Amino acid sequence: QGQCVSESLLLQGDKLSGGEGSRDVRLQVELQLLDAAPVLVPHTPSPGAVVVRPPSSVPGTAQTLPFSPTTDPFIRGFSSGASSGNTPSRGSGPHRLCKLRILISRAENIPEVTNLEGIRTAPSVLVAAKTTRDAAVRAPATSFTSVSPNNCNPVWDEMLEINFRESSMPKERLLLALVNKQTSKLLYKLGIPVGQMQAGRHYNLAIRLREQHAAG
């Protein structure tokens, strides 16, 4: 049986743009942190590389890199306040990596958006994932769900996997963003502090995505 996540992990996400309405928008996800193990990290621009391997028991197929890195800011490299201590070192060498499994279940009550033709319509939404370590070096997100077309209540039931260096875990966060494929714009973003998680436990999250009211 999965454990309910502690209240400190039930963070509210922020609405960015592209939607209206006052309904309670929620994102359902499940997390499991696996034990750290020594792994040889290659010299790449993004040491926290994401591996997308949906297990056969989970319906749906995750996608990798559906956008060009020059489209949405989150995919280009969205900064979320990562400290300089999370920046990767150059060269290669053994590091202990913690693997986080992320089951993206569903979202509810996403407001309609205005498309490029000026028409109000249900958004076509995907969920993108990256680490604060990747954000610190402006590395693009490399793990995505499939797109749920024209749906205010999308269901994915897709598994993503992402690696964190054990040494950076206390300050790390899993960054998730709901992206409207029609316009390549972020609808919501949130950060989940993985340093508070215990290895081997399941965490079930029902995250309320709050509206962020822009001035003017």
PDB file of C-alpha atoms in Angstrom:
ATOM      1  CA  GLN A   1       0.000   0.000   0.000  1.00  0.00           C
ATOM      2  CA  GLY A   2       1.281   3.421  -0.910  1.00  0.00           C
ATOM      3  CA  GLN A   3       1.907   6.012   1.765  1.00  0.00           C
ATOM      4  CA  CYS A   4       0.265   9.430   1.641  1.00  0.00           C
ATOM      5  CA  VAL A   5       2.786  12.152   1.126  1.00  0.00           C
ATOM      6  CA  SER A   6       3.466  14.467   4.055  1.00  0.00           C
ATOM      7  CA  GLU A   7       1.812  17.876   4.127  1.00  0.00           C
ATOM      8  CA  SER A   8       5.153  19.567   3.468  1.00  0.00           C
ATOM      9  CA  LEU A   9       5.271  17.916   0.042  1.00  0.00           C
ATOM     10  CA  LEU A  10       1.761  18.954  -0.964  1.00  0.00           C
ATOM     11  CA  LEU A  11       2.895  22.120  -2.682  1.00  0.00           C
ATOM     12  CA  GLN A  12       0.696  24.360  -4.747  1.00  0.00           C
ATOM     13  CA  GLY A  13       1.666  24.934  -8.332  1.00  0.00           C
ATOM     14  CA  ASP A  14       1.421  28.247 -10.150  1.00  0.00           C
ATOM     15  CA  LYS A  15      -0.784  29.067 -13.111  1.00  0.00           C
ATOM     16  CA  LEU A  16       1.217  31.011 -15.687  1.00  0.00           C
ATOM     17  CA  SER A  17      -0.872  31.901 -18.714  1.00  0.00           C
ATOM     18  CA  GLY A  18      -3.360  30.809 -21.317  1.00  0.00           C
ATOM     19  CA  GLY A  19      -6.388  29.869 -19.214  1.00  0.00           C
ATOM     20  CA  GLU A  20      -9.278  31.382 -17.284  1.00  0.00           C
ATOM     21  CA  GLY A  21     -11.797  30.229 -14.732  1.00  0.00           C
ATOM     22  CA  SER A  22     -11.981  29.651 -10.983  1.00  0.00           C
ATOM     23  CA  ARG A  23     -12.443  25.889 -10.755  1.00  0.00           C
ATOM     24  CA  ASP A  24     -10.124  23.919  -8.511  1.00  0.00           C
ATOM     25  CA  VAL A  25      -7.433  22.565 -10.851  1.00  0.00           C
ATOM     26  CA  ARG A  26      -5.589  19.477  -9.587  1.00  0.00           C
ATOM     27  CA  LEU A  27      -2.763  17.234 -10.789  1.00  0.00           C
ATOM     28  CA  GLN A  28      -2.556  13.608  -9.604  1.00  0.00           C
ATOM     29  CA  VAL A  29       0.932  12.069  -9.461  1.00  0.00           C
ATOM     30  CA  GLU A  30       2.663   9.195  -7.674  1.00  0.00           C
ATOM     31  CA  LEU A  31       6.356   9.145  -6.757  1.00  0.00           C
ATOM     32  CA  GLN A  32       8.809   6.455  -5.647  1.00  0.00           C
ATOM     33  CA  LEU A  33      12.444   7.161  -4.798  1.00  0.00           C
ATOM     34  CA  LEU A  34      14.812   4.211  -5.267  1.00  0.00           C
ATOM     35  CA  ASP A  35      18.033   3.601  -3.336  1.00  0.00           C
ATOM     36  CA  ALA A  36      21.195   5.284  -4.547  1.00  0.00           C
ATOM     37  CA  ALA A  37      23.766   3.245  -6.453  1.00  0.00           C
ATOM     38  CA  PRO A  38      27.184   4.073  -7.942  1.00  0.00           C
ATOM     39  CA  VAL A  39      26.778   5.047 -11.582  1.00  0.00           C
ATOM     40  CA  LEU A  40      29.346   6.320 -14.075  1.00  0.00           C
ATOM     41  CA  VAL A  41      27.986   9.667 -15.230  1.00  0.00           C
ATOM     42  CA  PRO A  42      29.196  10.575 -18.747  1.00  0.00           C
ATOM     43  CA  HIS A  43      30.373  14.048 -19.649  1.00  0.00           C
ATOM     44  CA  THR A  44      27.178  15.588 -20.984  1.00  0.00           C
ATOM     45  CA  PRO A  45      25.540  19.018 -20.688  1.00  0.00           C
ATOM     46  CA  SER A  46      22.897  17.497 -18.412  1.00  0.00           C
ATOM     47  CA  PRO A  47      24.252  15.033 -15.804  1.00  0.00           C
ATOM     48  CA  GLY A  48      20.753  14.577 -14.395  1.00  0.00           C
ATOM     49  CA  ALA A  49      19.658  12.952 -17.631  1.00  0.00           C
ATOM     50  CA  VAL A  50      16.100  11.681 -17.724  1.00  0.00           C
ATOM     51  CA  VAL A  51      15.346   8.142 -18.846  1.00  0.00           C
ATOM     52  CA  VAL A  52      11.861   7.472 -20.184  1.00  0.00           C
ATOM     53  CA  ARG A  53      10.866   3.823 -19.866  1.00  0.00           C
ATOM     54  CA  PRO A  54       7.157   3.271 -19.318  1.00  0.00           C
ATOM     55  CA  PRO A  55       6.690  -0.234 -17.844  1.00  0.00           C
ATOM     56  CA  SER A  56       4.380  -2.603 -19.677  1.00  0.00           C
ATOM     57  CA  SER A  57       1.958  -2.575 -16.738  1.00  0.00           C
ATOM     58  CA  VAL A  58       1.315   1.141 -17.173  1.00  0.00           C
ATOM     59  CA  PRO A  59      -0.906   2.149 -20.114  1.00  0.00           C
ATOM     60  CA  GLY A  60       0.199   4.911 -22.419  1.00  0.00           C
ATOM     61  CA  THR A  61       3.487   5.733 -24.035  1.00  0.00           C
ATOM     62  CA  ALA A  62       5.741   8.557 -22.918  1.00  0.00           C
ATOM     63  CA  GLN A  63       7.439  10.737 -25.473  1.00  0.00           C
ATOM     64  CA  THR A  64      10.918  12.197 -25.583  1.00  0.00           C
ATOM     65  CA  LEU A  65      11.656  15.675 -26.924  1.00  0.00           C
ATOM     66  CA  PRO A  66       8.371  16.526 -28.689  1.00  0.00           C
ATOM     67  CA  PHE A  67       9.491  20.166 -29.008  1.00  0.00           C
ATOM     68  CA  SER A  68      12.491  21.981 -30.350  1.00  0.00           C
ATOM     69  CA  PRO A  69      14.651  23.417 -27.529  1.00  0.00           C
ATOM     70  CA  THR A  70      13.832  26.855 -28.948  1.00  0.00           C
ATOM     71  CA  THR A  71      10.100  26.720 -28.160  1.00  0.00           C
ATOM     72  CA  ASP A  72       8.782  26.827 -24.622  1.00  0.00           C
ATOM     73  CA  PRO A  73      10.908  28.461 -21.866  1.00  0.00           C
ATOM     74  CA  PHE A  74      10.558  25.441 -19.567  1.00  0.00           C
ATOM     75  CA  ILE A  75      11.892  23.184 -22.281  1.00  0.00           C
ATOM     76  CA  ARG A  76      14.631  25.664 -23.237  1.00  0.00           C
ATOM     77  CA  GLY A  77      15.776  25.965 -19.635  1.00  0.00           C
ATOM     78  CA  PHE A  78      13.401  27.352 -17.014  1.00  0.00           C
ATOM     79  CA  SER A  79      15.165  28.588 -13.888  1.00  0.00           C
ATOM     80  CA  SER A  80      13.471  27.745 -10.590  1.00  0.00           C
ATOM     81  CA  GLY A  81      15.843  29.151  -8.020  1.00  0.00           C
ATOM     82  CA  ALA A  82      18.400  26.351  -8.043  1.00  0.00           C
ATOM     83  CA  SER A  83      21.515  27.202  -6.083  1.00  0.00           C
ATOM     84  CA  SER A  84      24.934  27.433  -7.678  1.00  0.00           C
ATOM     85  CA  GLY A  85      25.887  24.374  -5.656  1.00  0.00           C
ATOM     86  CA  ASN A  86      23.750  22.273  -7.964  1.00  0.00           C
ATOM     87  CA  THR A  87      25.704  23.148 -11.079  1.00  0.00           C
ATOM     88  CA  PRO A  88      27.359  20.073 -12.577  1.00  0.00           C
ATOM     89  CA  SER A  89      31.091  19.481 -12.502  1.00  0.00           C
ATOM     90  CA  ARG A  90      32.966  18.910 -15.726  1.00  0.00           C
ATOM     91  CA  GLY A  91      34.462  15.597 -16.677  1.00  0.00           C
ATOM     92  CA  SER A  92      33.238  12.128 -15.805  1.00  0.00           C
ATOM     93  CA  GLY A  93      33.483   9.975 -12.746  1.00  0.00           C
ATOM     94  CA  PRO A  94      31.531   7.691 -10.400  1.00  0.00           C
ATOM     95  CA  HIS A  95      28.544   9.263  -8.649  1.00  0.00           C
ATOM     96  CA  ARG A  96      25.742   7.824  -6.565  1.00  0.00           C
ATOM     97  CA  LEU A  97      22.451   8.444  -8.335  1.00  0.00           C
ATOM     98  CA  CYS A  98      18.961   8.235  -6.892  1.00  0.00           C
ATOM     99  CA  LYS A  99      16.266   7.248  -9.365  1.00  0.00           C
ATOM    100  CA  LEU A 100      12.822   8.801  -9.013  1.00  0.00           C
ATOM    101  CA  ARG A 101       9.862   7.111 -10.669  1.00  0.00           C
ATOM    102  CA  ILE A 102       7.033   9.475 -11.547  1.00  0.00           C
ATOM    103  CA  LEU A 103       3.575   8.214 -12.491  1.00  0.00           C
ATOM    104  CA  ILE A 104       1.657  11.065 -14.088  1.00  0.00           C
ATOM    105  CA  SER A 105      -1.971  10.054 -13.613  1.00  0.00           C
ATOM    106  CA  ARG A 106      -4.359  12.857 -14.516  1.00  0.00           C
ATOM    107  CA  ALA A 107      -5.292  16.508 -14.222  1.00  0.00           C
ATOM    108  CA  GLU A 108      -8.716  17.933 -13.502  1.00  0.00           C
ATOM    109  CA  ASN A 109     -10.558  21.134 -14.407  1.00  0.00           C
ATOM    110  CA  ILE A 110      -7.912  22.757 -16.596  1.00  0.00           C
ATOM    111  CA  PRO A 111      -9.558  25.919 -17.981  1.00  0.00           C
ATOM    112  CA  GLU A 112     -10.129  26.482 -21.668  1.00  0.00           C
ATOM    113  CA  VAL A 113      -7.533  28.579 -23.477  1.00  0.00           C
ATOM    114  CA  THR A 114      -7.509  30.925 -26.445  1.00  0.00           C
ATOM    115  CA  ASN A 115      -5.798  29.254 -29.388  1.00  0.00           C
ATOM    116  CA  LEU A 116      -3.722  30.921 -32.098  1.00  0.00           C
ATOM    117  CA  GLU A 117      -6.905  31.670 -34.088  1.00  0.00           C
ATOM    118  CA  GLY A 118      -8.447  33.493 -31.122  1.00  0.00           C
ATOM    119  CA  ILE A 119     -10.979  30.733 -30.404  1.00  0.00           C
ATOM    120  CA  ARG A 120     -11.709  29.425 -26.908  1.00  0.00           C
ATOM    121  CA  THR A 121     -10.950  25.693 -26.770  1.00  0.00           C
ATOM    122  CA  ALA A 122      -9.861  22.918 -24.441  1.00  0.00           C
ATOM    123  CA  PRO A 123      -6.046  22.749 -24.319  1.00  0.00           C
ATOM    124  CA  SER A 124      -3.912  19.875 -25.589  1.00  0.00           C
ATOM    125  CA  VAL A 125      -1.753  19.249 -22.539  1.00  0.00           C
ATOM    126  CA  LEU A 126       1.425  17.324 -21.799  1.00  0.00           C
ATOM    127  CA  VAL A 127       3.500  17.182 -18.609  1.00  0.00           C
ATOM    128  CA  ALA A 128       7.247  17.918 -18.808  1.00  0.00           C
ATOM    129  CA  ALA A 129       9.791  17.024 -16.099  1.00  0.00           C
ATOM    130  CA  LYS A 130      13.287  18.214 -15.252  1.00  0.00           C
ATOM    131  CA  THR A 131      15.549  18.752 -12.229  1.00  0.00           C
ATOM    132  CA  THR A 132      16.711  21.969 -10.576  1.00  0.00           C
ATOM    133  CA  ARG A 133      20.228  20.851 -11.515  1.00  0.00           C
ATOM    134  CA  ASP A 134      19.205  20.907 -15.165  1.00  0.00           C
ATOM    135  CA  ALA A 135      17.476  24.263 -14.690  1.00  0.00           C
ATOM    136  CA  ALA A 136      20.633  25.762 -13.163  1.00  0.00           C
ATOM    137  CA  VAL A 137      22.560  25.122 -16.386  1.00  0.00           C
ATOM    138  CA  ARG A 138      19.538  25.932 -18.585  1.00  0.00           C
ATOM    139  CA  ALA A 139      19.395  22.377 -19.893  1.00  0.00           C
ATOM    140  CA  PRO A 140      16.126  21.506 -21.660  1.00  0.00           C
ATOM    141  CA  ALA A 141      13.611  19.147 -20.151  1.00  0.00           C
ATOM    142  CA  THR A 142      13.961  15.740 -21.770  1.00  0.00           C
ATOM    143  CA  SER A 143      11.074  13.758 -20.289  1.00  0.00           C
ATOM    144  CA  PHE A 144       7.455  14.217 -21.338  1.00  0.00           C
ATOM    145  CA  THR A 145       4.122  12.481 -21.267  1.00  0.00           C
ATOM    146  CA  SER A 146       2.169  12.133 -24.470  1.00  0.00           C
ATOM    147  CA  VAL A 147      -0.208  14.932 -25.465  1.00  0.00           C
ATOM    148  CA  SER A 148      -3.826  14.647 -24.353  1.00  0.00           C
ATOM    149  CA  PRO A 149      -5.613  16.493 -27.173  1.00  0.00           C
ATOM    150  CA  ASN A 150      -8.419  18.993 -26.526  1.00  0.00           C
ATOM    151  CA  ASN A 151      -9.175  17.878 -22.986  1.00  0.00           C
ATOM    152  CA  CYS A 152      -9.750  19.865 -19.793  1.00  0.00           C
ATOM    153  CA  ASN A 153      -9.541  16.633 -17.758  1.00  0.00           C
ATOM    154  CA  PRO A 154      -6.588  14.782 -19.337  1.00  0.00           C
ATOM    155  CA  VAL A 155      -5.647  11.255 -18.274  1.00  0.00           C
ATOM    156  CA  TRP A 156      -2.111   9.988 -18.988  1.00  0.00           C
ATOM    157  CA  ASP A 157      -1.242   7.109 -16.601  1.00  0.00           C
ATOM    158  CA  GLU A 158       2.337   7.277 -17.888  1.00  0.00           C
ATOM    159  CA  MET A 159       5.591   6.569 -16.065  1.00  0.00           C
ATOM    160  CA  LEU A 160       8.675   8.809 -16.258  1.00  0.00           C
ATOM    161  CA  GLU A 161      12.050   8.241 -14.578  1.00  0.00           C
ATOM    162  CA  ILE A 162      14.618  10.830 -13.593  1.00  0.00           C
ATOM    163  CA  ASN A 163      18.018  10.585 -11.864  1.00  0.00           C
ATOM    164  CA  PHE A 164      19.341  12.847  -9.109  1.00  0.00           C
ATOM    165  CA  ARG A 165      22.864  12.901  -7.733  1.00  0.00           C
ATOM    166  CA  GLU A 166      22.724  11.785  -4.109  1.00  0.00           C
ATOM    167  CA  SER A 167      25.032  14.621  -3.050  1.00  0.00           C
ATOM    168  CA  SER A 168      22.579  17.237  -4.355  1.00  0.00           C
ATOM    169  CA  MET A 169      19.400  15.599  -3.003  1.00  0.00           C
ATOM    170  CA  PRO A 170      18.923  17.912   0.042  1.00  0.00           C
ATOM    171  CA  LYS A 171      18.475  20.925  -2.258  1.00  0.00           C
ATOM    172  CA  GLU A 172      16.948  19.200  -5.268  1.00  0.00           C
ATOM    173  CA  ARG A 173      13.401  19.533  -6.531  1.00  0.00           C
ATOM    174  CA  LEU A 174      11.489  17.720  -9.213  1.00  0.00           C
ATOM    175  CA  LEU A 175      10.142  20.365 -11.591  1.00  0.00           C
ATOM    176  CA  LEU A 176       6.907  19.604 -13.419  1.00  0.00           C
ATOM    177  CA  ALA A 177       5.141  21.788 -15.955  1.00  0.00           C
ATOM    178  CA  LEU A 178       1.818  21.460 -17.733  1.00  0.00           C
ATOM    179  CA  VAL A 179       2.338  22.661 -21.300  1.00  0.00           C
ATOM    180  CA  ASN A 180      -0.286  23.510 -23.902  1.00  0.00           C
ATOM    181  CA  LYS A 181       0.914  21.801 -27.097  1.00  0.00           C
ATOM    182  CA  GLN A 182      -1.250  24.061 -29.269  1.00  0.00           C
ATOM    183  CA  THR A 183       0.769  27.154 -28.327  1.00  0.00           C
ATOM    184  CA  SER A 184       3.890  25.618 -26.681  1.00  0.00           C
ATOM    185  CA  LYS A 185       3.150  27.718 -23.593  1.00  0.00           C
ATOM    186  CA  LEU A 186       3.248  26.768 -19.926  1.00  0.00           C
ATOM    187  CA  LEU A 187      -0.091  26.605 -18.146  1.00  0.00           C
ATOM    188  CA  TYR A 188       1.168  25.597 -14.695  1.00  0.00           C
ATOM    189  CA  LYS A 189       4.467  24.795 -13.018  1.00  0.00           C
ATOM    190  CA  LEU A 190       5.433  23.275  -9.675  1.00  0.00           C
ATOM    191  CA  GLY A 191       8.451  22.042  -7.753  1.00  0.00           C
ATOM    192  CA  ILE A 192       8.477  19.021  -5.422  1.00  0.00           C
ATOM    193  CA  PRO A 193      11.324  18.805  -2.837  1.00  0.00           C
ATOM    194  CA  VAL A 194      12.735  15.310  -3.295  1.00  0.00           C
ATOM    195  CA  GLY A 195      15.232  15.701  -0.441  1.00  0.00           C
ATOM    196  CA  GLN A 196      12.387  15.110   2.026  1.00  0.00           C
ATOM    197  CA  MET A 197      11.463  11.766   0.500  1.00  0.00           C
ATOM    198  CA  GLN A 198      12.418   8.357   1.877  1.00  0.00           C
ATOM    199  CA  ALA A 199      13.766   5.659  -0.431  1.00  0.00           C
ATOM    200  CA  GLY A 200      11.360   2.847  -1.203  1.00  0.00           C
ATOM    201  CA  ARG A 201       8.181   4.622  -0.116  1.00  0.00           C
ATOM    202  CA  HIS A 202       5.322   5.490  -2.449  1.00  0.00           C
ATOM    203  CA  TYR A 203       4.001   9.031  -2.370  1.00  0.00           C
ATOM    204  CA  ASN A 204       0.533   9.858  -3.678  1.00  0.00           C
ATOM    205  CA  LEU A 205       0.077  13.541  -4.458  1.00  0.00           C
ATOM    206  CA  ALA A 206      -3.063  15.507  -5.264  1.00  0.00           C
ATOM    207  CA  ILE A 207      -1.609  18.915  -6.085  1.00  0.00           C
ATOM    208  CA  ARG A 208      -3.852  21.960  -6.281  1.00  0.00           C
ATOM    209  CA  LEU A 209      -2.678  24.250  -9.053  1.00  0.00           C
ATOM    210  CA  ARG A 210      -3.432  27.782  -7.946  1.00  0.00           C
ATOM    211  CA  GLU A 211      -3.926  30.800 -10.160  1.00  0.00           C
ATOM    212  CA  GLN A 212      -1.168  33.379 -10.287  1.00  0.00           C
ATOM    213  CA  HIS A 213      -2.800  36.772 -10.745  1.00  0.00           C
ATOM    214  CA  ALA A 214      -0.748  39.096 -12.921  1.00  0.00           C
ATOM    215  CA  ALA A 215      -0.643  42.780 -12.119  1.00  0.00           C
ATOM    216  CA  GLY A 216      -2.170  45.136 -14.645  1.00  0.00           C
TER     217      GLY A 216
END
